[in-house]
Coordinates of C-alpha atoms and ligand atoms in Angstrom, one line a residue:
M28 CA 96.5 79.2 74.2
Q29 CA 93.5 80.4 72.1
I30 CA 91.9 82.9 74.8
D31 CA 87.9 83.4 73.2
L32 CA 85.2 85.4 75.4
R33 CA 83.0 86.0 72.5
G34 CA 79.6 85.2 73.9
R35 CA 80.4 87.2 77.1
T36 CA 79.5 90.3 78.5
A37 CA 82.0 91.8 80.7
L38 CA 81.9 95.3 83.6
V39 CA 85.0 96.6 84.4
T40 CA 84.8 99.6 87.0
G41 CA 86.9 103.0 86.8
S42 CA 87.7 101.5 82.9
T43 CA 87.9 105.5 81.2
Q44 CA 91.3 105.6 81.9
G45 CA 93.9 104.1 82.9
I46 CA 94.7 100.3 83.5
G47 CA 90.8 99.9 83.6
A48 CA 90.9 101.1 79.9
A49 CA 93.3 98.9 79.2
I50 CA 91.7 96.0 80.7
A51 CA 88.3 96.8 79.2
A52 CA 90.4 96.8 75.8
G53 CA 92.1 93.5 76.3
L54 CA 88.5 91.7 76.8
A55 CA 87.3 93.2 73.8
R56 CA 90.4 91.8 71.7
A57 CA 89.2 88.2 73.5
G58 CA 85.7 88.9 71.9
A59 CA 83.5 89.9 75.0
R60 CA 80.7 92.5 75.0
V61 CA 81.8 95.1 77.6
A62 CA 80.9 97.4 79.9
V63 CA 82.7 101.2 80.1
N64 CA 82.3 102.5 83.8
G65 CA 83.2 105.4 85.1
R66 CA 81.3 108.7 86.8
S67 CA 80.1 110.9 83.9
E68 CA 78.1 110.6 81.2
E69 CA 80.8 112.6 78.5
R70 CA 83.9 110.3 80.2
V71 CA 82.0 107.2 79.6
R72 CA 81.0 108.2 76.1
A73 CA 84.9 109.3 74.8
G74 CA 85.8 105.7 76.6
A75 CA 83.9 104.2 75.0
A76 CA 84.7 105.9 71.7
E77 CA 88.5 104.9 72.0
L78 CA 88.1 101.7 73.1
E79 CA 85.8 101.5 69.3
R80 CA 88.5 102.7 67.9
E81 CA 91.4 100.5 69.1
V82 CA 89.1 97.7 69.3
P83 CA 86.9 97.7 65.3
G84 CA 84.2 95.9 66.3
A85 CA 84.1 95.7 69.7
E86 CA 81.0 95.5 71.4
V87 CA 80.8 98.3 74.0
V88 CA 78.4 99.4 76.1
P89 CA 78.7 103.2 77.9
V90 CA 77.2 102.9 81.5
A91 CA 78.0 106.2 83.6
A92 CA 76.9 105.2 87.6
D93 CA 79.2 106.1 90.6
V94 CA 79.0 102.7 91.8
T95 CA 80.6 103.7 95.0
T96 CA 77.3 103.7 95.9
Q97 CA 74.4 101.5 95.8
E98 CA 72.0 103.5 93.5
G99 CA 75.0 104.0 91.1
A100 CA 75.9 99.8 91.3
L101 CA 71.3 99.4 91.4
R102 CA 71.7 101.3 88.1
V103 CA 74.5 99.2 86.6
V104 CA 72.4 96.7 87.3
E105 CA 69.9 97.8 85.1
A106 CA 71.6 99.0 82.4
L107 CA 73.5 95.5 82.5
P108 CA 71.4 92.8 84.0
Q109 CA 73.9 89.8 83.3
V110 CA 76.9 90.0 83.8
D111 CA 79.5 86.7 83.2
V112 CA 83.1 88.9 83.8
L113 CA 83.3 91.4 86.5
V114 CA 86.8 93.1 87.4
N115 CA 86.7 95.4 90.2
N116 CA 89.1 97.8 88.9
L117 CA 87.9 100.9 90.3
G118 CA 90.6 102.7 93.2
V119 CA 91.5 105.5 94.3
F120 CA 95.0 106.4 96.0
G121 CA 97.0 109.3 97.6
A122 CA 99.7 109.8 100.2
A123 CA 98.7 111.1 103.2
D124 CA 101.0 111.1 106.8
P125 CA 99.4 108.3 108.9
L126 CA 98.9 110.2 111.7
E127 CA 97.0 112.7 109.9
I128 CA 94.2 110.4 108.5
S129 CA 91.0 111.4 110.0
D130 CA 87.8 109.4 110.6
D131 CA 86.1 110.1 107.1
E132 CA 89.0 109.1 105.2
W133 CA 89.1 106.0 106.7
R134 CA 85.9 104.8 105.3
R135 CA 86.3 107.1 102.1
Y136 CA 89.0 104.2 101.4
F137 CA 87.0 100.9 102.8
E138 CA 83.6 102.5 100.9
V139 CA 85.2 102.6 97.7
N140 CA 88.0 100.4 97.6
V141 CA 86.2 97.5 99.1
L142 CA 82.7 98.2 99.6
A143 CA 81.8 99.3 95.9
A144 CA 83.8 96.3 94.7
V145 CA 81.4 93.7 97.2
R146 CA 78.6 95.4 96.8
L147 CA 78.9 94.4 93.1
I148 CA 79.9 90.5 94.6
R149 CA 76.4 90.7 96.0
L150 CA 74.8 91.8 93.1
F151 CA 76.4 89.6 89.9
L152 CA 77.9 86.5 91.8
P153 CA 74.0 84.6 92.2
G154 CA 73.2 85.2 88.2
M155 CA 77.1 83.6 88.3
T156 CA 76.4 81.1 90.3
E157 CA 73.5 80.4 88.5
R158 CA 74.3 80.0 85.8
G159 CA 77.1 77.7 86.8
W160 CA 80.1 80.6 85.2
G161 CA 81.5 83.6 86.2
R162 CA 84.6 85.1 86.5
V163 CA 85.3 88.0 89.2
Q164 CA 88.0 89.5 89.8
N165 CA 89.4 92.1 92.1
I166 CA 92.3 94.3 91.1
A167 CA 94.4 94.9 94.4
S168 CA 97.8 96.2 94.8
D169 CA 101.8 95.1 96.2
S170 CA 100.5 98.1 98.7
A171 CA 98.1 95.0 99.8
I172 CA 101.6 92.7 100.7
V173 CA 103.9 95.8 101.1
V174 CA 102.3 98.4 102.9
P175 CA 103.7 101.8 102.4
A176 CA 103.8 103.9 105.5
E177 CA 103.0 106.8 103.5
M178 CA 99.5 105.3 102.0
I179 CA 98.2 103.1 105.4
H180 CA 94.8 103.4 104.4
Y181 CA 95.3 102.5 100.5
G182 CA 97.2 99.3 101.6
M183 CA 94.6 98.6 104.5
S184 CA 91.9 98.3 102.2
K185 CA 93.7 96.6 98.9
T186 CA 94.7 93.7 102.1
A187 CA 90.9 93.7 102.6
L188 CA 89.6 93.4 98.9
L189 CA 92.6 90.4 99.3
A190 CA 90.3 88.4 102.1
V191 CA 87.5 89.8 100.3
S192 CA 88.0 87.7 96.9
R193 CA 89.3 84.2 99.2
G194 CA 85.7 84.8 100.7
F195 CA 84.2 85.3 97.6
A196 CA 85.6 82.0 96.0
K197 CA 84.3 79.9 99.1
Q198 CA 81.2 81.1 98.7
A199 CA 81.5 80.2 94.7
A200 CA 83.3 77.1 95.8
G201 CA 82.0 73.8 93.1
T202 CA 79.7 76.5 90.5
G203 CA 81.4 77.2 87.8
V204 CA 82.1 80.8 89.0
T205 CA 85.6 81.9 90.1
V206 CA 86.7 84.5 92.4
N207 CA 90.6 85.7 92.6
S208 CA 92.4 89.4 93.0
V209 CA 95.5 90.5 90.3
I210 CA 98.0 92.3 92.5
A211 CA 99.3 94.6 90.1
G212 CA 102.0 96.9 91.1
P213 CA 103.5 99.8 90.2
T214 CA 101.7 100.8 86.5
H215 CA 102.5 103.5 83.7
T216 CA 99.8 105.2 83.9
G217 CA 98.5 109.0 83.0
G218 CA 100.2 111.5 85.4
V219 CA 103.0 108.8 86.6
R220 CA 105.5 110.2 83.6
N221 CA 104.9 113.7 85.5
F222 CA 105.3 112.7 88.8
V223 CA 108.6 110.6 87.5
Y224 CA 109.8 114.1 85.5
E225 CA 109.5 115.8 88.6
L226 CA 111.4 112.7 90.8
V227 CA 114.4 112.2 88.1
D228 CA 116.8 114.1 85.0
R229 CA 114.4 116.2 83.6
T230 CA 116.3 115.2 79.7
L231 CA 116.2 111.7 80.2
P232 CA 114.2 109.9 77.8
W233 CA 111.2 107.7 78.8
E234 CA 112.9 105.0 78.5
E235 CA 115.5 105.5 80.7
A236 CA 114.0 108.1 83.2
Q237 CA 111.4 105.1 84.2
R238 CA 114.3 102.8 85.0
A239 CA 116.4 105.8 87.0
F240 CA 113.4 105.9 88.8
M241 CA 112.0 102.6 89.4
R242 CA 116.3 101.8 90.5
R243 CA 116.2 104.5 93.2
Y244 CA 112.5 105.4 93.8
R245 CA 111.7 101.4 93.9
P246 CA 114.3 98.9 93.9
Q247 CA 111.9 96.1 94.9
S248 CA 111.1 95.6 91.0
L249 CA 112.8 92.9 89.4
L250 CA 111.2 94.3 86.6
Q251 CA 113.2 97.7 86.9
R252 CA 110.8 99.7 84.9
L253 CA 106.5 100.8 85.3
I254 CA 104.2 97.9 84.1
E255 CA 102.4 99.1 81.1
P256 CA 98.9 99.1 81.4
E257 CA 97.9 96.2 79.0
E258 CA 100.6 93.6 80.6
I259 CA 98.1 93.8 83.9
A260 CA 95.0 93.8 81.2
N261 CA 97.2 90.9 79.7
M262 CA 96.6 88.6 83.2
V263 CA 92.8 90.2 83.4
V264 CA 92.3 88.4 80.0
Y265 CA 93.7 85.2 81.0
L266 CA 91.7 84.8 84.8
A267 CA 88.7 85.8 82.5
S268 CA 89.3 82.9 79.9
D269 CA 88.0 79.4 80.1
Q270 CA 91.3 78.1 80.3
A271 CA 91.7 79.8 83.8
S272 CA 89.1 77.8 85.2
A273 CA 91.3 76.0 87.9
T274 CA 92.7 79.2 89.4
T275 CA 89.9 80.4 92.0
G276 CA 90.4 82.3 95.4
G277 CA 94.1 83.6 95.0
A278 CA 96.0 86.9 94.9
V279 CA 97.4 86.8 91.7
R280 CA 100.7 88.7 90.7
A281 CA 101.3 90.5 87.6
D282 CA 103.9 92.7 90.0
G283 CA 107.1 93.1 88.3
G284 CA 108.2 90.9 91.3
Y285 CA 107.5 93.9 93.7
V286 CA 106.6 91.8 96.1
D287 CA 109.3 90.0 97.6
S288 CA 107.8 86.9 98.4
I289 CA 107.5 83.5 96.7
L290 CA 103.3 83.5 97.4
P291 CA 100.9 84.2 96.9
Ligands
NAP580 N1 99.0 103.0 88.9 C1 99.0 102.0 89.1 O1 100.8 101.9 89.7 C2 98.6 101.1 90.3 C3 99.3 99.8 91.0 C4 98.8 98.9 91.5 C5 96.9 99.2 92.1 N2 96.9 99.7 90.8 C6 95.1 99.6 91.0 O2 94.5 99.7 90.1 C7 93.8 100.4 89.7 C8 93.0 101.2 88.5 O3 94.5 102.4 89.0 P1 94.7 102.9 87.4 O4 96.0 103.5 88.2 O5 94.2 102.8 86.3 O6 93.8 104.6 88.4 P2 93.1 106.0 87.3 O7 94.1 106.3 86.2 O8 92.8 106.6 88.7 O9 91.5 105.3 86.9 C9 90.9 105.6 87.8 C10 89.4 105.0 87.3 O10 88.4 104.6 88.2 C11 87.0 105.7 87.8 N3 86.1 106.6 88.7 C12 86.9 107.0 89.1 N4 86.3 107.0 90.7 C13 84.3 106.7 90.8 C14 83.1 106.3 90.6 N5 82.7 106.7 91.9 N6 82.4 105.3 89.7 C15 83.3 104.6 88.8 N7 84.3 105.8 87.7 C16 85.3 106.1 88.4 C17 87.8 107.0 86.8 O11 87.0 107.6 86.1 P3 85.7 108.8 85.9 O12 87.1 109.7 86.6 O13 85.6 108.9 84.2 O14 84.8 108.8 87.1 C18 88.6 106.2 85.8 O15 88.5 105.4 84.9 C19 92.9 101.0 90.9 O16 92.4 99.6 91.9 C20 94.3 100.8 91.5 O17 94.8 101.6 93.1 C21 97.1 100.9 90.2

């Protein structure tokens, strides 16, 4: 399968690091013009420069904007009036005692993880349907289905994203635009390495350390190691392609088999 995204413009929210940066690189490698997004000019500039180094010849558009606000979202539209592939990757996560999560914190999780995605879909979906082609992807998590007791607010926001994806796919029915969620599992992003070494023997080499961590703390994973960000990106690149035209309204898993179910 040859995936060719030349002529397409992609926006990946929260792409100065982690899974977002890997998705931006994957889309650029497939030929798309890619907008790198984060909150500060400095980090976006650095992320864009890193992407250009990683994918020589890539067409990269740096877009510094806090997309969790209406003003930020409008700034993105100003910089990038046409988006063909929208990847709502931005998301916050953290552990909290469920009985101690304040109303404001519940609202913050909803606003950052759900409403920011909805707002961008509202802004970019009409253009996609008018042009008769588009791809919207919302990056969800295993926590959408296996809701962790210490991350109920996070789980809630990711479950909501599954519903948002299904609903907007119906809105786009028959237009050539697909809308899906990608269920990412435990992934090897910045900070995770330190987190792992806080829990397992520090003298173990990384490969063994992460496997020991997964065995003990994430035994549901069939992969039995952390997922590399590029492995999530591969799924996103495929869903962004012409070849994925029949996949819409779904929740597609790149979770290392973490969710113990056959569907989705
Ligand atoms: N890591 C995992 O194991 C895992 C597992 C399942 C699902 N996921 C999901 O995958 C997605 C990415 O996770 P990650 O671990 O790669 O995240 P991360 O390393 O924390 O990166 C978050 C990104 O979002 C940007 N960002 C934060 N707030 C922003 C805002 N208001 N406006 C614009 N950009 C903003 C950050 O850039 P700046 O700091 O430069 O603004 C950064 O580039 C999230 O939706 C997460 O829930 C992650």
